[in-house]
Structure formats: structure tokens, C-alpha cells
């Protein structure tokens, strides 16, 4: 005697849960990519528009320096933070051993910045010179201080409220 026991059919838990077909999902992902690209472009446009003429002028004056100019207030939601104008370029000399040349470059960058943008709205001016010595560590030379202390003296000591420092960091390429 054989007893025939019927087993209940196995239900697929995901069978009725499809909200989108494959084609709709692909279009949604493409649409999301287009929207995110648009948002990134708008952010980039608004964030860098003011500084693009300055970067172009620096690139013309210092070929192959890959200049970056950034301005604003760090942690702008907190009171008491000064607004900073920062210029970063690559140089082909070691600023630690050629300090006068580094100060001359900083003064030229200050002059270009004064011609291209209104730097009076910034309290602090920072200039970074980066030297990438192949097969060695990268050197970053930084000078920072109040806007009215620039241009810098080419020799001798700097004003008290102007900071000059250099750091050696990552290997150069």
C-alpha cells in the first residue's frame, strides 16, 4: 500500500515582489547617474568659478605648475574662523634650499592674485610651493599670514604674524 502524500508547493518568496522590470531598473540607474553628474558639475561650477581666471593666470606665469586656488572659510558654520585664500603650485626647485626664490615666487603669486580677484575679503593668505624630487620625498613649503603682510621681504626675517614652514612627506613621482 502506497500512501501518496502531497507536499505543498514551494513558494518563491520573491515571485510577486518585482516592482520594476530589468529595463526600468537600468533606466533608473542611468537617470540617477545623469542627475548625480549634473549635481557634481553644478557644485564644481559654483565652487571654482571665481578662481578659474586666477588659476589660468598662474598657469601662464608658472608653466607646468598645476595651480590650485581655493578661498573660503574653514568650518564656515562655526563663528571665529578666518576666511583664507590659498594658492598651491608645483615648483621645479627645492624651496628649502632656495628660500629667496621661494619668497620671490610667493610675491609673484600675491601680485597675480591681487590683479585677478578681490583678496581684500580674505583675512589670511596661504601659499604652498610643492617640490617633487623624483625618487625622493615631496617637499611642501608654506607661508601664511594676514593679507596686508604680503608681499614678503626677500631677505631677512618675516613679520611676527607670518608663518613659514616646510615639510617633507610622500615620495615624489
Coordinates of N, CA and C in Angstrom, one line a residue:
X1 N 0.8 -1.1 0.0 CA 0.0 0.0 0.0 C 0.9 1.2 0.0
X2 N 0.6 2.0 -0.9 CA 1.4 3.2 -1.0 C 0.5 4.4 -0.6
X3 N 1.1 5.1 0.2 CA 0.4 6.3 0.6 C 1.0 7.5 -0.2
X4 N 0.1 8.1 -0.7 CA 0.5 9.3 -1.5 C 0.3 10.5 -0.7
X5 N 1.4 11.0 -0.3 CA 1.4 12.3 0.5 C 1.7 13.4 -0.5
X6 N 0.9 14.4 -0.4 CA 1.2 15.5 -1.3 C 1.9 16.6 -0.5
X7 N 3.0 17.0 -1.1 CA 3.7 18.1 -0.4 C 3.2 19.4 -0.9
X8 N 3.1 20.4 -0.1 CA 2.6 21.7 -0.6 C 3.6 22.3 -1.6
X9 N 3.1 23.0 -2.5 CA 4.1 23.6 -3.5 C 5.0 24.6 -2.8
X10 N 6.2 24.6 -3.3 CA 7.2 25.5 -2.7 C 7.0 26.9 -3.3
X11 N 6.8 27.9 -2.5 CA 6.6 29.2 -3.0 C 7.9 30.0 -3.1
X12 N 8.0 30.7 -4.1 CA 9.2 31.6 -4.3 C 8.9 32.9 -3.6
X13 N 9.6 33.2 -2.6 CA 9.4 34.4 -1.8 C 9.5 35.7 -2.6
X14 N 10.3 35.6 -3.7 CA 10.5 36.9 -4.5 C 9.6 36.9 -5.7
X15 N 8.8 35.9 -5.9 CA 8.0 35.8 -7.2 C 7.1 37.0 -7.4
X16 N 6.4 37.5 -6.4 CA 5.5 38.6 -6.5 C 6.1 40.0 -6.1
X17 N 7.3 40.0 -5.8 CA 7.9 41.2 -5.2 C 8.6 42.1 -6.2
X18 N 8.5 41.8 -7.5 CA 9.1 42.7 -8.5 C 8.3 44.0 -8.7
X19 N 9.0 45.1 -8.4 CA 8.4 46.4 -8.6 C 8.8 47.0 -9.9
X20 N 10.0 46.7 -10.3 CA 10.5 47.2 -11.6 C 11.0 46.1 -12.4
X21 N 10.8 46.2 -13.7 CA 11.4 45.2 -14.6 C 12.9 45.6 -14.8
X22 N 13.6 44.7 -15.4 CA 15.0 44.9 -15.6 C 15.3 46.2 -16.4
X23 N 14.5 46.4 -17.5 CA 14.7 47.6 -18.3 C 14.5 48.9 -17.5
X24 N 13.4 48.9 -16.7 CA 13.1 50.1 -15.9 C 14.2 50.3 -14.9
X25 N 14.8 49.3 -14.3 CA 15.8 49.5 -13.4 C 17.1 50.0 -14.0
X26 N 17.4 49.6 -15.2 CA 18.5 50.2 -16.0 C 18.3 51.6 -16.3
X27 N 17.1 52.0 -16.7 CA 16.8 53.4 -17.0 C 16.9 54.2 -15.7
X28 N 16.4 53.7 -14.6 CA 16.5 54.4 -13.3 C 18.0 54.6 -12.9
X29 N 18.8 53.6 -13.1 CA 20.3 53.8 -12.7 C 20.9 54.8 -13.6
X30 N 20.6 54.8 -14.9 CA 21.2 55.8 -15.8 C 20.7 57.2 -15.5
X31 N 19.4 57.3 -15.2 CA 18.9 58.6 -14.7 C 19.6 59.1 -13.5
X32 N 19.8 58.2 -12.5 CA 20.5 58.6 -11.3 C 21.9 59.0 -11.6
X33 N 22.6 58.4 -12.5 CA 23.9 58.8 -12.9 C 23.9 60.2 -13.5
X34 N 23.0 60.4 -14.4 CA 22.9 61.7 -15.0 C 22.6 62.8 -14.0
X35 N 21.7 62.6 -13.1 CA 21.4 63.6 -12.1 C 22.6 63.8 -11.2
X36 N 23.3 62.8 -10.7 CA 24.5 63.0 -9.9 C 25.6 63.7 -10.6
X37 N 25.8 63.4 -11.9 CA 26.8 64.1 -12.7 C 26.4 65.6 -12.8
X38 N 25.1 65.9 -13.0 CA 24.7 67.3 -13.0 C 24.9 68.0 -11.7
X39 N 24.7 67.3 -10.6 CA 24.9 67.9 -9.3 C 26.4 68.2 -9.1
X40 N 27.2 67.2 -9.4 CA 28.7 67.4 -9.3 C 29.2 68.6 -10.2
X41 N 28.7 68.7 -11.4 CA 29.1 69.7 -12.3 C 28.6 71.1 -11.7
X42 N 27.4 71.2 -11.2 CA 26.9 72.4 -10.6 C 27.8 72.8 -9.4
X43 N 28.1 71.9 -8.6 CA 28.9 72.2 -7.4 C 30.3 72.7 -7.8
X44 N 30.9 72.0 -8.8 CA 32.2 72.4 -9.3 C 32.1 73.8 -9.9
X45 N 31.1 74.0 -10.7 CA 31.0 75.3 -11.3 C 30.9 76.5 -10.3
X46 N 30.0 76.3 -9.3 CA 29.8 77.3 -8.2 C 31.0 77.4 -7.3
X47 N 31.8 76.3 -7.1 CA 32.9 76.4 -6.2 C 34.2 76.9 -6.8
X48 N 34.3 76.7 -8.1 CA 35.6 77.1 -8.7 C 35.5 78.3 -9.7
X49 N 34.3 78.8 -10.0 CA 34.2 79.8 -11.0 C 35.0 81.1 -10.7
X50 N 34.9 81.5 -9.4 CA 35.6 82.7 -9.0 C 37.2 82.6 -9.2
X51 N 37.7 81.4 -9.0 CA 39.1 81.3 -9.0 C 39.7 80.8 -10.3
X52 N 38.9 80.5 -11.3 CA 39.5 80.0 -12.6 C 40.3 81.0 -13.3
X53 N 40.0 82.3 -13.4 CA 40.9 83.3 -14.0 C 42.2 83.4 -13.3
X54 N 42.2 83.3 -12.0 CA 43.4 83.3 -11.2 C 44.3 82.1 -11.5
X55 N 43.7 80.9 -11.6 CA 44.4 79.7 -11.9 C 45.0 79.8 -13.3
X56 N 44.2 80.3 -14.2 CA 44.8 80.4 -15.6 C 45.9 81.4 -15.6
X57 N 45.9 82.5 -14.9 CA 47.0 83.5 -14.9 C 48.2 82.9 -14.2
X58 N 48.0 82.1 -13.2 CA 49.1 81.4 -12.5 C 49.8 80.4 -13.5
X59 N 48.9 79.7 -14.2 CA 49.4 78.7 -15.1 C 50.2 79.3 -16.2
X60 N 49.8 80.5 -16.7 CA 50.6 81.2 -17.7 C 51.9 81.7 -17.2
X61 N 51.9 82.2 -15.9 CA 53.2 82.7 -15.3 C 54.1 81.6 -14.9
X62 N 53.6 80.5 -14.4 CA 54.3 79.3 -13.9 C 53.9 78.1 -14.7
X63 N 54.5 77.9 -15.9 CA 54.1 76.7 -16.7 C 54.3 75.4 -15.9
X64 N 53.5 74.5 -16.2 CA 53.5 73.1 -15.6 C 53.5 73.1 -14.1
X65 N 52.8 74.1 -13.5 CA 52.8 74.2 -12.0 C 51.5 73.6 -11.4
X66 N 50.6 73.2 -12.3 CA 49.3 72.7 -11.9 C 48.7 73.5 -10.7
X67 N 48.4 74.8 -10.9 CA 48.0 75.6 -9.8 C 46.6 75.3 -9.3
X68 N 46.4 75.5 -8.1 CA 45.0 75.4 -7.5 C 44.9 76.6 -6.6
X69 N 43.7 77.3 -6.7 CA 43.4 78.4 -5.9 C 42.1 78.1 -5.2
X70 N 42.1 78.2 -3.9 CA 40.9 77.9 -3.1 C 40.7 79.1 -2.1
X71 N 39.4 79.5 -1.9 CA 39.1 80.5 -1.0 C 37.9 80.2 -0.2
X72 N 37.9 80.6 1.0 CA 36.7 80.5 1.8 C 37.0 80.3 3.3
X73 N 36.0 79.9 4.1 CA 36.2 79.8 5.5 C 36.1 78.4 5.9
X74 N 37.1 77.9 6.6 CA 37.1 76.5 7.1 C 36.1 76.4 8.2
X75 N 35.3 75.4 8.2 CA 34.2 75.2 9.1 C 33.3 76.5 9.2
X76 N 32.8 76.9 8.1 CA 32.1 78.2 8.0 C 30.9 78.2 8.9
X77 N 30.4 77.1 9.3 CA 29.2 77.1 10.2 C 29.6 77.5 11.6
X78 N 30.9 77.6 12.0 CA 31.3 77.9 13.3 C 31.8 79.4 13.3
X79 N 31.5 80.1 14.3 CA 32.0 81.5 14.3 C 33.5 81.6 14.7
X80 N 34.1 82.6 14.2 CA 35.5 82.9 14.6 C 36.6 82.3 13.7
X81 N 36.2 81.7 12.6 CA 37.2 81.1 11.7 C 37.4 82.2 10.6
X82 N 38.7 82.5 10.4 CA 39.0 83.5 9.3 C 38.8 82.9 7.9
X83 N 38.6 83.8 7.0 CA 38.5 83.4 5.6 C 39.9 83.4 5.1
X84 N 40.1 82.3 4.3 CA 41.5 82.0 3.8 C 41.5 82.0 2.3
X85 N 42.5 82.6 1.7 CA 42.8 82.5 0.3 C 44.1 81.6 0.2
X86 N 44.0 80.5 -0.5 CA 45.1 79.5 -0.5 C 45.5 79.3 -2.0
X87 N 46.7 79.4 -2.3 CA 47.3 79.1 -3.6 C 48.3 78.0 -3.5
X88 N 48.2 76.9 -4.3 CA 49.1 75.8 -4.3 C 49.6 75.6 -5.7
X89 N 51.0 75.6 -5.8 CA 51.6 75.3 -7.1 C 52.7 74.3 -6.9
X90 N 53.1 73.7 -8.0 CA 54.3 72.8 -8.0 C 55.4 73.6 -8.6
X91 N 56.6 73.5 -8.0 CA 57.8 74.2 -8.5 C 58.9 73.2 -8.8
X92 N 59.9 73.7 -9.6 CA 60.9 72.8 -10.1 C 62.2 73.1 -9.3
X93 N 62.1 73.7 -8.1 CA 63.3 73.9 -7.2 C 62.9 73.5 -5.8
X94 N 63.9 73.2 -5.0 CA 63.6 72.9 -3.6 C 63.5 74.2 -2.8
X95 N 62.3 74.5 -2.3 CA 62.2 75.8 -1.6 C 63.0 75.9 -0.3
X96 N 63.3 74.7 0.2 CA 64.1 74.8 1.5 C 65.5 75.3 1.2
X97 N 66.1 75.0 0.1 CA 67.5 75.4 -0.2 C 67.5 76.7 -1.0
X98 N 66.4 77.1 -1.5 CA 66.3 78.3 -2.3 C 65.2 79.2 -1.7
X99 N 65.4 79.7 -0.5 CA 64.3 80.4 0.2 C 64.0 81.7 -0.5
X100 N 65.1 82.4 -1.0 CA 64.8 83.7 -1.7 C 64.0 83.5 -2.9
X101 N 64.3 82.4 -3.7 CA 63.5 82.1 -4.9 C 62.0 81.8 -4.5
X102 N 61.9 81.1 -3.4 CA 60.5 80.7 -2.9 C 59.8 82.0 -2.5
X103 N 60.4 82.9 -1.8 CA 59.8 84.2 -1.5 C 59.4 85.0 -2.7
X104 N 60.3 85.0 -3.7 CA 60.0 85.7 -5.0 C 58.8 85.1 -5.6
X105 N 58.7 83.7 -5.6 CA 57.5 83.1 -6.2 C 56.3 83.4 -5.4
X106 N 56.4 83.5 -4.1 CA 55.2 83.9 -3.3 C 54.8 85.3 -3.6
X107 N 55.7 86.2 -3.8 CA 55.4 87.6 -4.1 C 54.8 87.7 -5.5
X108 N 55.2 86.9 -6.5 CA 54.6 86.9 -7.8 C 53.2 86.4 -7.7
X109 N 53.0 85.3 -6.9 CA 51.7 84.8 -6.8 C 50.7 85.8 -6.1
X110 N 51.3 86.5 -5.1 CA 50.5 87.6 -4.5 C 50.1 88.7 -5.5
X111 N 51.0 89.1 -6.3 CA 50.7 90.1 -7.3 C 49.6 89.6 -8.3
X112 N 49.8 88.4 -8.8 CA 48.8 87.8 -9.7 C 47.4 87.8 -9.0
X113 N 47.4 87.3 -7.8 CA 46.1 87.2 -7.0 C 45.4 88.6 -6.9
X114 N 46.2 89.6 -6.6 CA 45.7 90.9 -6.4 C 45.1 91.5 -7.7
X115 N 45.7 91.1 -8.9 CA 45.2 91.5 -10.2 C 43.9 90.8 -10.6
X116 N 43.8 89.5 -10.2 CA 42.7 88.7 -10.7 C 41.5 88.6 -9.9
X117 N 41.6 88.7 -8.6 CA 40.5 88.6 -7.7 C 40.6 89.6 -6.6
X118 N 39.5 89.8 -5.9 CA 39.4 90.7 -4.7 C 39.9 89.9 -3.5
X119 N 41.2 90.1 -3.2 CA 41.7 89.3 -2.0 C 41.4 90.1 -0.7
X120 N 40.9 91.3 -0.8 CA 40.6 92.0 0.5 C 39.5 91.4 1.3
X121 N 38.7 90.5 0.8 CA 37.7 89.9 1.6 C 38.2 88.7 2.4
X122 N 39.5 88.3 2.2 CA 40.1 87.3 3.0 C 41.0 87.8 4.0
X123 N 41.0 87.2 5.2 CA 41.9 87.6 6.3 C 43.3 87.0 6.2
X124 N 43.3 85.8 5.8 CA 44.6 85.0 5.8 C 44.9 84.6 4.3
X125 N 46.2 84.7 4.0 CA 46.7 84.4 2.7 C 47.7 83.2 2.9
X126 N 47.5 82.1 2.2 CA 48.4 81.0 2.3 C 49.0 80.6 0.9
X127 N 50.3 80.4 0.9 CA 50.9 80.0 -0.4 C 51.7 78.7 -0.1
X128 N 51.4 77.7 -0.9 CA 52.1 76.4 -0.8 C 52.9 76.2 -2.1
X129 N 54.2 75.9 -1.9 CA 55.0 75.5 -3.0 C 55.4 74.1 -2.8
X130 N 55.1 73.2 -3.8 CA 55.4 71.8 -3.7 C 56.4 71.4 -4.6
X131 N 57.5 70.7 -4.1 CA 58.6 70.3 -4.9 C 58.6 68.8 -4.9
X132 N 58.5 68.1 -6.1 CA 58.5 66.7 -6.2 C 59.8 66.3 -6.8
X133 N 60.7 65.8 -5.9 CA 62.0 65.4 -6.4 C 61.9 63.9 -6.7
X134 N 62.1 63.5 -8.0 CA 61.9 62.1 -8.3 C 62.7 61.1 -7.4
X135 N 62.1 60.1 -7.0 CA 62.7 59.0 -6.2 C 63.0 59.5 -4.8
X136 N 62.5 60.7 -4.4 CA 62.8 61.2 -3.0 C 61.4 61.7 -2.5
X137 N 61.5 62.2 -1.3 CA 60.2 62.7 -0.6 C 59.8 64.0 -1.2
X138 N 58.5 64.3 -1.2 CA 58.0 65.5 -1.7 C 58.2 66.6 -0.6
X139 N 58.6 67.8 -1.0 CA 58.7 68.9 0.0 C 57.6 69.9 -0.2
X140 N 56.9 70.3 0.9 CA 55.9 71.3 0.9 C 56.4 72.5 1.7
X141 N 56.5 73.6 1.0 CA 56.9 74.9 1.6 C 55.6 75.7 1.8
X142 N 55.4 76.3 2.9 CA 54.2 77.0 3.2 C 54.5 78.4 3.9
X143 N 53.8 79.4 3.4 CA 53.9 80.7 4.0 C 52.5 81.2 4.2
X144 N 52.1 81.6 5.4 CA 50.8 82.1 5.7 C 50.8 83.3 6.6
X145 N 49.9 84.1 6.4 CA 49.8 85.3 7.3 C 48.7 86.2 6.8
X146 N 48.5 87.3 7.5 CA 47.5 88.3 7.2 C 47.7 88.8 5.8
X147 N 46.7 89.1 5.0 CA 46.8 89.6 3.7 C 47.7 90.8 3.6
X148 N 47.6 91.7 4.5 CA 48.3 93.0 4.4 C 49.8 92.8 4.7
X149 N 50.3 91.6 5.0 CA 51.7 91.4 5.2 C 52.4 90.9 3.9
X150 N 51.6 90.8 2.9 CA 52.2 90.4 1.6 C 52.2 91.6 0.7
X151 N 53.3 91.7 -0.1 CA 54.4 90.8 -0.5 C 55.4 90.7 0.7
X152 N 56.1 89.6 0.6 CA 57.1 89.3 1.7 C 58.4 90.0 1.4
X153 N 59.2 90.3 2.5 CA 60.6 90.7 2.2 C 61.4 89.6 1.6
X154 N 62.3 89.9 0.7 CA 63.0 88.8 0.0 C 64.2 88.3 0.9
X155 N 64.6 89.0 1.8 CA 65.7 88.5 2.7 C 65.3 88.9 4.1
X156 N 66.0 88.3 5.1 CA 65.8 88.7 6.5 C 64.6 88.0 7.1
X157 N 64.2 88.4 8.2 CA 63.1 87.7 8.9 C 61.8 88.3 8.4
X158 N 60.8 87.4 8.6 CA 59.4 87.8 8.3 C 58.7 88.5 9.4
X159 N 57.7 89.2 9.1 CA 56.9 89.8 10.2 C 56.4 88.7 11.2
X160 N 56.2 89.1 12.5 CA 55.9 88.1 13.5 C 54.7 87.3 13.2
X161 N 53.7 87.9 12.6 CA 52.4 87.1 12.4 C 52.4 86.4 11.0
X162 N 53.5 86.2 10.4 CA 53.7 85.5 9.2 C 54.4 84.2 9.5
X163 N 53.8 83.1 9.2 CA 54.4 81.7 9.5 C 55.0 81.2 8.2
X164 N 56.2 80.7 8.3 CA 56.8 80.0 7.1 C 57.3 78.7 7.7
X165 N 57.0 77.6 6.9 CA 57.4 76.3 7.3 C 57.6 75.4 6.1
X166 N 58.3 74.3 6.3 CA 58.5 73.3 5.2 C 58.4 71.9 5.8
X167 N 57.8 71.1 5.0 CA 57.6 69.7 5.5 C 58.0 68.8 4.3
X168 N 58.5 67.6 4.7 CA 58.8 66.6 3.7 C 57.9 65.4 4.0
X169 N 57.3 65.0 2.9 CA 56.2 64.0 3.1 C 56.4 62.8 2.2
X170 N 55.5 62.7 1.2 CA 55.3 61.5 0.4 C 56.4 61.4 -0.7
X171 N 56.7 60.2 -1.1 CA 57.7 60.1 -2.2 C 57.3 60.8 -3.5
X172 N 58.2 61.5 -4.1 CA 57.9 62.2 -5.4 C 57.8 61.2 -6.5
X173 N 57.1 61.6 -7.6 CA 56.9 60.7 -8.7 C 57.6 61.3 -9.9

